[in-house]
Amino acid sequence: ISSTTTVMGNGIVSKSMSALMSGTFKAQEETNLANLKKTIESNSKDYMTGLD
C-alpha cells in the first residue's frame, strides 16, 4: 500500500507552508496507514463462502 499527497500553489506562502507542514503530512499518512492495517487485520468476514 502506498499513498501520495499533492499540494498545489505557486506563491511563496504556499511553498513555505508546504515545506513547514511536510512533517505533519507524513505523520498523518502514517496514522492513516496504521488505521487501515488495523481495520484490514481485524476484518474476519469470509469473502470466499458461497463462491463454489
XYZ file of C-alpha atoms in Angstrom:
52
model
C 0.000 0.000 0.000
C 1.286 3.415 -0.836
C -0.149 6.888 -0.766
C 0.700 10.302 -2.125
C -0.225 13.861 -1.280
C -0.336 16.594 -3.903
C -0.158 20.211 -2.813
C -0.748 22.924 -5.396
C 0.292 26.545 -5.213
C 2.777 28.848 -6.879
C 3.164 31.589 -4.300
C 5.928 31.879 -1.755
C 3.388 31.416 1.044
C 2.090 28.170 -0.468
C 5.586 26.805 -0.924
C 6.604 27.817 2.591
C 3.512 26.233 4.135
C 4.121 23.021 2.196
C 7.698 22.862 3.426
C 6.708 23.579 7.024
C 3.860 21.056 7.010
C 5.685 18.166 5.326
C 6.251 16.509 8.709
C 2.555 16.874 9.517
C 1.586 15.279 6.205
C 3.938 12.362 6.833
C 2.617 11.816 10.353
C -0.985 11.874 9.105
C -0.179 9.378 6.327
C 1.455 7.041 8.850
C -1.604 7.301 11.110
C -3.961 6.620 8.203
C -1.964 3.585 7.037
C -1.760 2.196 10.584
C -5.535 2.549 10.956
C -6.093 0.895 7.572
C -3.821 -2.002 8.543
C -5.687 -2.450 11.834
C -9.039 -2.436 10.009
C -7.884 -4.983 7.428
C -6.375 -7.294 10.037
C -9.469 -7.156 12.270
C -11.827 -7.992 9.397
C -12.940 -11.577 9.969
C -15.511 -11.846 7.178
C -15.016 -14.848 4.867
C -15.453 -13.463 1.366
C -14.941 -16.890 -0.232
C -18.043 -18.502 1.300
C -20.583 -19.450 -1.341
C -18.323 -18.928 -4.337
C -18.064 -22.626 -5.223
